Amino acid sequence: MKHALFLPPFGALADPVRLVEHAVAAEEAGWDAVFLWDHVLRRPGEPQEIADPWVAMAAIAAATTRLRIGPMVTPITRRRPIKLARETTTLDHLSSGRLTLGLGLGVDTSRELSGFGEIVDPRIRGQRLDEGVGLLCALWSGEEVNFHGEHFTADSIVALPRPMQQPRIPLWFAARGEARKPVARAARFDGLFPIEVDATQLGEMLDVVRAERGSLDGFDVIVNPSEKIPYATLADHGATWAITGPAPGAEGTFEMASSPPGDVFGTR
C-alpha cells in the first residue's frame, strides 16, 4: 500500500511557501505522494484564499526528490489541451518523472464553471473529457497531430519535448457512487480515484475495471479510508493507494504532513 497526502490549497495553505514546507515534511516522514485539489472558487463559508495548484506543484517538484505529485483532479472542460500538455510535460521534466495526472468532469458546487460561463451539462463535460484526453495523449507523443473533434482542434501540431515518463504520464480518473461510464474511462488508462463510495460500490466499480481490462494488474486504485472502507481492508478491496488529508481550513495540517503515514492512518 502506498500513501498519499491530499492537500487543499485554500486558506492558510493558499500560501505556496507553506505548501512546499508541507510537501518537504511529508517526503521526510515517508509519504509516497502529495496531491493537490484543483479548484478556482470555493463555497461561501469555506476559505476563499486559493493558490494555483500548478504553480505550487512546480515549487514542490523543485523542493523534493522522491514524492509523486499531481492534481486530484483537473477538469479538462475548463482547460485548453495544448496549455495542459505544456504544463504537464514541463512539470514531468521538472520532477524527473514524478507527475501523476488526475482528471475528471469537474464540479460546479462553488460556481467555478457557471460563474465563468463554462459548460455545466455533465454529458457534454464527459464528451470534452474523452475528447480532451485523447488529444492530450496525442500531443504528448511528440508526433504531428491532426485532430478535429467536436470540442477541440489541433491542426498539424507537434508538441516537443515529450514527457519524461513513457509511454505517457500516468492518468487517474475520478468517479463517484453509482457512475459506470467514468469507471470504464479510467479502466482504459492507469488508475481510478473513487469518491464517496462504500465497499459495495467500490467492488462494483472494480468489476467494471476487470471487465474492461481483464484484471487489475498494473492498475492503481486510490481510496480514502473511512468507516465504510477501513484502512485494514483496503488491499482486500483492491486498493493500491490510501489517500487522506485535511478539510479546507482545518488546523494541524503541518502536524499531519510531518507524521509518518502509519501514525496518520492508525496502523502502528
Coordinates of C-alpha atoms in Angstrom, one line a residue, residues 29-265:
A29 CA 8.1 11.5 7.0
G30 CA 7.7 8.7 4.4
W31 CA 4.7 9.7 2.4
D32 CA 4.7 8.5 -1.2
A33 CA 2.8 11.4 -2.8
V34 CA 1.4 14.8 -2.2
F35 CA -1.6 15.6 -4.3
L36 CA -3.4 19.0 -4.5
W37 CA -7.0 19.9 -5.0
D38 CA -7.6 21.8 -8.3
H39 CA -10.3 24.4 -7.8
V40 CA -10.7 28.1 -8.7
L41 CA -13.5 29.0 -6.3
R42 CA -14.9 27.8 -3.0
R43 CA -18.3 27.9 -1.5
P44 CA -19.4 30.6 1.0
G45 CA -18.3 29.6 4.5
E46 CA -15.1 27.9 3.2
P47 CA -11.7 29.7 2.9
Q48 CA -11.8 32.0 -0.1
E49 CA -8.0 32.3 -0.5
I50 CA -6.9 29.8 -3.2
A51 CA -3.4 29.0 -4.6
D52 CA -2.9 27.9 -8.1
P53 CA -2.1 24.2 -7.8
W54 CA 0.1 24.1 -10.9
V55 CA 2.4 26.8 -9.8
A56 CA 2.5 25.2 -6.3
M57 CA 3.3 21.8 -7.8
A58 CA 6.2 23.2 -9.7
A59 CA 7.6 24.6 -6.4
I60 CA 7.0 21.3 -4.7
A61 CA 8.8 19.4 -7.5
A62 CA 11.8 21.6 -7.2
A63 CA 12.0 21.2 -3.4
T64 CA 11.5 17.3 -3.3
T65 CA 13.2 14.3 -4.9
R66 CA 11.0 11.3 -4.3
L67 CA 7.3 12.3 -3.8
R68 CA 4.9 11.8 -6.6
I69 CA 2.9 14.9 -7.2
G70 CA -0.3 15.8 -9.2
P71 CA -3.7 17.4 -9.2
M72 CA -6.7 15.4 -7.9
V73 CA -8.4 16.2 -10.1
T74 CA -8.2 18.6 -13.0
P75 CA -11.3 19.1 -15.3
I76 CA -10.3 19.3 -18.9
T77 CA -13.5 21.1 -19.6
R78 CA -12.1 24.3 -18.2
R79 CA -8.6 23.8 -19.7
R80 CA -7.1 24.2 -23.2
P81 CA -5.5 20.8 -24.1
I82 CA -2.3 22.5 -25.5
K83 CA -1.9 24.5 -22.3
L84 CA -2.4 21.4 -20.2
A85 CA 0.1 19.4 -22.4
R86 CA 2.7 22.1 -22.0
E87 CA 2.2 22.3 -18.2
T88 CA 2.2 18.6 -17.6
T89 CA 5.3 18.0 -19.8
T90 CA 7.2 20.8 -18.1
L91 CA 6.2 19.6 -14.7
D92 CA 7.1 16.0 -15.5
H93 CA 10.6 17.1 -16.6
L94 CA 11.0 19.4 -13.6
S95 CA 10.1 16.5 -11.2
S96 CA 12.2 13.9 -13.1
G97 CA 9.1 11.9 -14.0
R98 CA 7.1 12.1 -10.8
L99 CA 3.8 13.5 -12.1
T100 CA 0.5 11.7 -11.9
L101 CA -2.3 13.5 -13.7
G102 CA -5.8 13.2 -12.1
L103 CA -8.6 14.0 -14.4
G104 CA -12.4 14.3 -14.0
L105 CA -15.6 16.1 -15.1
G106 CA -15.2 18.9 -12.6
V107 CA -18.0 20.2 -10.3
D108 CA -20.0 23.4 -10.1
T109 CA -20.8 23.4 -6.4
S110 CA -18.9 26.7 -6.0
R111 CA -19.9 28.1 -9.4
E112 CA -16.4 27.6 -10.7
L113 CA -18.0 26.6 -14.1
S114 CA -21.2 28.5 -14.3
G115 CA -19.7 31.6 -12.8
F116 CA -17.4 31.9 -15.8
G117 CA -19.8 30.8 -18.5
E118 CA -18.2 27.3 -18.7
I119 CA -20.2 24.3 -19.8
V120 CA -22.2 22.8 -16.9
D121 CA -24.0 19.9 -18.7
P122 CA -22.4 16.7 -17.4
R123 CA -23.0 14.9 -20.7
I124 CA -21.1 17.5 -22.7
R125 CA -18.4 17.7 -20.0
G126 CA -17.9 13.9 -20.3
Q127 CA -17.6 14.3 -24.1
R128 CA -15.0 17.0 -23.6
L129 CA -13.1 14.9 -21.2
D130 CA -13.0 11.9 -23.5
E131 CA -12.0 14.0 -26.5
G132 CA -9.6 16.1 -24.5
V133 CA -7.6 13.2 -23.0
G134 CA -7.3 11.7 -26.5
L135 CA -5.8 14.9 -27.8
L136 CA -3.6 15.3 -24.7
C137 CA -2.1 11.8 -25.2
A138 CA -1.6 12.6 -28.9
L139 CA 0.2 15.9 -28.1
W140 CA 2.4 14.0 -25.6
S141 CA 3.5 11.6 -28.4
G142 CA 5.8 14.2 -30.0
E143 CA 4.4 13.3 -33.4
E144 CA 2.4 15.5 -35.7
V145 CA -1.2 15.8 -34.5
N146 CA -4.1 16.4 -36.8
F147 CA -7.2 16.4 -34.5
H148 CA -10.5 17.8 -35.5
G149 CA -13.1 16.8 -32.9
E150 CA -16.4 18.2 -31.8
H151 CA -14.9 20.2 -29.0
F152 CA -11.1 20.5 -29.7
T153 CA -8.8 21.0 -32.6
A154 CA -5.1 20.6 -33.3
D155 CA -4.1 21.3 -36.9
S156 CA -0.7 19.9 -37.8
I157 CA 0.7 20.4 -34.3
V158 CA 4.0 19.0 -33.0
A159 CA 4.5 19.5 -29.2
L160 CA 8.0 18.9 -28.1
P161 CA 9.6 17.8 -25.8
R162 CA 7.8 14.6 -25.0
P163 CA 7.1 13.9 -21.3
M164 CA 9.9 12.1 -19.4
Q165 CA 7.6 9.3 -18.4
Q166 CA 6.9 6.8 -21.2
P167 CA 4.7 5.6 -22.7
R168 CA 2.9 8.5 -21.1
I169 CA 2.3 10.4 -17.8
P170 CA 0.0 8.2 -15.6
L171 CA -3.6 9.1 -15.9
W172 CA -6.0 8.6 -13.0
F173 CA -9.7 9.3 -13.3
A174 CA -12.3 10.3 -10.6
A175 CA -15.6 8.5 -10.4
R176 CA -18.5 8.8 -7.9
G177 CA -21.1 6.5 -6.4
E178 CA -23.1 4.5 -9.0
A179 CA -21.3 6.1 -12.0
R180 CA -20.2 3.5 -14.5
K181 CA -19.0 5.4 -17.6
P182 CA -16.3 7.2 -15.6
V183 CA -15.1 3.9 -14.3
A184 CA -14.9 2.4 -17.8
R185 CA -13.0 5.5 -18.9
A186 CA -10.5 5.0 -16.0
A187 CA -10.0 1.4 -17.0
R188 CA -8.6 2.4 -20.3
F189 CA -5.8 4.3 -18.6
D190 CA -3.9 3.9 -15.4
G191 CA -5.9 4.4 -12.3
L192 CA -9.3 5.0 -10.6
F193 CA -10.0 7.6 -7.8
P194 CA -13.4 6.6 -6.3
I195 CA -15.0 9.4 -4.4
E196 CA -17.6 9.0 -1.7
V197 CA -18.1 5.2 -2.2
D198 CA -18.8 2.3 0.2
A199 CA -17.3 -1.2 -0.1
T200 CA -20.1 -2.5 -2.3
Q201 CA -19.9 0.4 -4.7
L202 CA -16.1 0.1 -4.9
G203 CA -16.4 -3.6 -5.6
E204 CA -18.9 -2.9 -8.4
M205 CA -16.5 -0.3 -9.9
L206 CA -13.7 -2.7 -9.9
D207 CA -15.8 -5.4 -11.5
V208 CA -16.2 -2.9 -14.4
V209 CA -12.5 -2.3 -14.5
R210 CA -11.8 -6.1 -14.6
A211 CA -14.4 -6.5 -17.4
E212 CA -12.7 -3.8 -19.4
R213 CA -9.0 -4.7 -18.7
G214 CA -9.2 -8.4 -17.9
S215 CA -7.6 -7.9 -14.5
L216 CA -6.4 -5.2 -12.1
D217 CA -2.8 -5.9 -12.9
G218 CA -0.8 -2.6 -13.3
F219 CA -3.9 -0.6 -12.4
D220 CA -3.9 1.8 -9.4
V221 CA -7.0 2.3 -7.1
I222 CA -6.8 5.3 -4.8
V223 CA -9.1 5.1 -1.8
N224 CA -9.7 7.4 1.1
P225 CA -10.2 5.1 4.1
S226 CA -13.4 5.6 6.1
E227 CA -15.8 3.7 8.4
K228 CA -17.3 2.3 5.2
I229 CA -13.9 1.1 3.9
P230 CA -11.4 0.8 6.8
Y231 CA -7.7 1.1 6.1
A232 CA -7.2 -2.5 7.2
T233 CA -9.5 -3.7 4.4
L234 CA -8.1 -1.5 1.5
A235 CA -5.9 -4.2 0.0
D236 CA -8.7 -6.8 0.2
H237 CA -10.9 -4.3 -1.8
G238 CA -8.3 -3.9 -4.5
A239 CA -6.8 -0.6 -3.4
T240 CA -3.2 0.2 -4.1
W241 CA -3.1 3.7 -2.6
A242 CA -4.5 5.1 0.6
I243 CA -5.2 8.8 0.4
T244 CA -6.1 11.3 3.1
G245 CA -5.8 14.9 4.0
P246 CA -7.2 17.8 6.0
A247 CA -10.5 19.5 5.2
P248 CA -10.2 23.1 3.8
G249 CA -9.3 25.5 6.5
A250 CA -8.5 22.7 9.1
E251 CA -5.9 23.2 11.8
G252 CA -2.9 20.9 12.4
T253 CA -2.1 20.4 8.7
F254 CA 1.6 20.5 9.2
E255 CA 1.5 18.0 12.0
M256 CA -0.3 15.6 9.7
A257 CA 2.2 16.2 6.9
S258 CA 5.2 15.7 9.2
S259 CA 3.8 12.5 10.8
P260 CA 4.6 9.0 9.3
P261 CA 1.6 7.6 7.3
G262 CA 1.3 4.8 9.8
D263 CA 0.6 7.3 12.5
V264 CA -2.0 9.2 10.4
F265 CA -3.8 6.0 9.3

